[in-house]
mmCIF file of C-alpha atoms in Angstrom:
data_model
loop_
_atom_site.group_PDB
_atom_site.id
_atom_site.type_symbol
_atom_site.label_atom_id
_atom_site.label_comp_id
_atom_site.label_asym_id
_atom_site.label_seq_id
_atom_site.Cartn_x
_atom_site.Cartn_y
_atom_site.Cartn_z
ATOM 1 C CA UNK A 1053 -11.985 -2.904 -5.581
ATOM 2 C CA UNK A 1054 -13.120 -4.984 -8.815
ATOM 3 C CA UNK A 1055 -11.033 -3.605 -11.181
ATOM 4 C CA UNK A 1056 -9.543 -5.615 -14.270
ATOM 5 C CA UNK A 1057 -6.100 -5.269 -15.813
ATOM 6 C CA UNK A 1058 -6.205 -7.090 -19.761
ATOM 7 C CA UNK A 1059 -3.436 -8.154 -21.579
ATOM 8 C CA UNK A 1060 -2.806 -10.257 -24.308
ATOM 9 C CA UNK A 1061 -1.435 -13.556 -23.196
ATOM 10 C CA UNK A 1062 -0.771 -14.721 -19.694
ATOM 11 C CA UNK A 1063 1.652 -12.806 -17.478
ATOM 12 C CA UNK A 1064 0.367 -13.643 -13.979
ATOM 13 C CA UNK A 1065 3.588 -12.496 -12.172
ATOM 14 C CA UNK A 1066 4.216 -9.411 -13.749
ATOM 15 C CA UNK A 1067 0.685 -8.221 -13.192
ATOM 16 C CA UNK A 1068 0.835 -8.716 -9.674
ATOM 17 C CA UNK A 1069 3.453 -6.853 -9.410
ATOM 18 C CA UNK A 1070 2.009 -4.102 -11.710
ATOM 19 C CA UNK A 1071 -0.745 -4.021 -9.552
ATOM 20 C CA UNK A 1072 1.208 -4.210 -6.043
ATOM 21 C CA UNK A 1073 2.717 -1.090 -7.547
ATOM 22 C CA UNK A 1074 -0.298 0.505 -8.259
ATOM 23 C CA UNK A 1075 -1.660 0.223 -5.129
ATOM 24 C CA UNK A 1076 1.614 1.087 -3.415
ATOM 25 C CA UNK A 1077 1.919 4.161 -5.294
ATOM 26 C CA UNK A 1078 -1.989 5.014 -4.254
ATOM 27 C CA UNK A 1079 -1.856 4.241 -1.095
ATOM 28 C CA UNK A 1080 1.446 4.805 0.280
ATOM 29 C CA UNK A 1081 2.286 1.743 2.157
ATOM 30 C CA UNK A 1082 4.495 -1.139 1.174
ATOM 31 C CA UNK A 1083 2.397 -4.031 0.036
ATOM 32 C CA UNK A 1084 2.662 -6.831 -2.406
ATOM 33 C CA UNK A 1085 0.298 -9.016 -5.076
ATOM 34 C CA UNK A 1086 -0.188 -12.710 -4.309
ATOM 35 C CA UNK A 1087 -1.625 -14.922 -7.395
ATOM 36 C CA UNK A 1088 -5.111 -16.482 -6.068
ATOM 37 C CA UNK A 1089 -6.111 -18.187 -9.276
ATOM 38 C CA UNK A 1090 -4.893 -18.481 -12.545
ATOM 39 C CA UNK A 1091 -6.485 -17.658 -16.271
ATOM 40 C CA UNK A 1092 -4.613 -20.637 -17.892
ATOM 41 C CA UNK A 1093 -5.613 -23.249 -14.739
ATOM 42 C CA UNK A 1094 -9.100 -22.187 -14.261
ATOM 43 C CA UNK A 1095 -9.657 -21.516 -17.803
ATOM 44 C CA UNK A 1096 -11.153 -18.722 -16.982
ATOM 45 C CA UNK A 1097 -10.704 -14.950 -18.944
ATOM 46 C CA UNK A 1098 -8.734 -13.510 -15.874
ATOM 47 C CA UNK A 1099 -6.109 -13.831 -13.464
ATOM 48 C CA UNK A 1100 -7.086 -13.329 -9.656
ATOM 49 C CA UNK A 1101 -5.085 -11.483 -7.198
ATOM 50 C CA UNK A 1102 -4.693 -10.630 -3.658
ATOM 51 C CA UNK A 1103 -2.855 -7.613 -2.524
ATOM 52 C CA UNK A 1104 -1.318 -7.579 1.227
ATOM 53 C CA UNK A 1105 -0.674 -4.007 2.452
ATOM 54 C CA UNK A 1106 1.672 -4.308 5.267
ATOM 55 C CA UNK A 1107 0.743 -3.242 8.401
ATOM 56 C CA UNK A 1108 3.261 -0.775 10.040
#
């Protein structure tokens, strides 16, 4: 899924867990949102994340 979540400054922790929520509340299934690479150290425009959906 290459989906992008803006905001205005650099929250890296709360949008993983926005978007662990998300996707827990889509899919059903406990998960969480690991930080892979960050805006403000890769000087990039965008965070990176990887979500983990347990596995039951």
């Amino acid at each position: 899924m290459k989906k992008g979540i803006k905001t205005s400054g650099s929250f890296c922790s709360f949008e993983a867990g926005l978007l662990a929520g998300v996707v827990e509340k889509l899919s059903d299934r406990h998960c969480f949102a690991q930080e892979v690479g960050c805006a403000l150290q890769s000087n990039e425009d965008h965070c990176k994340f990887m979500v983990v959906i347990q596995k039951d």
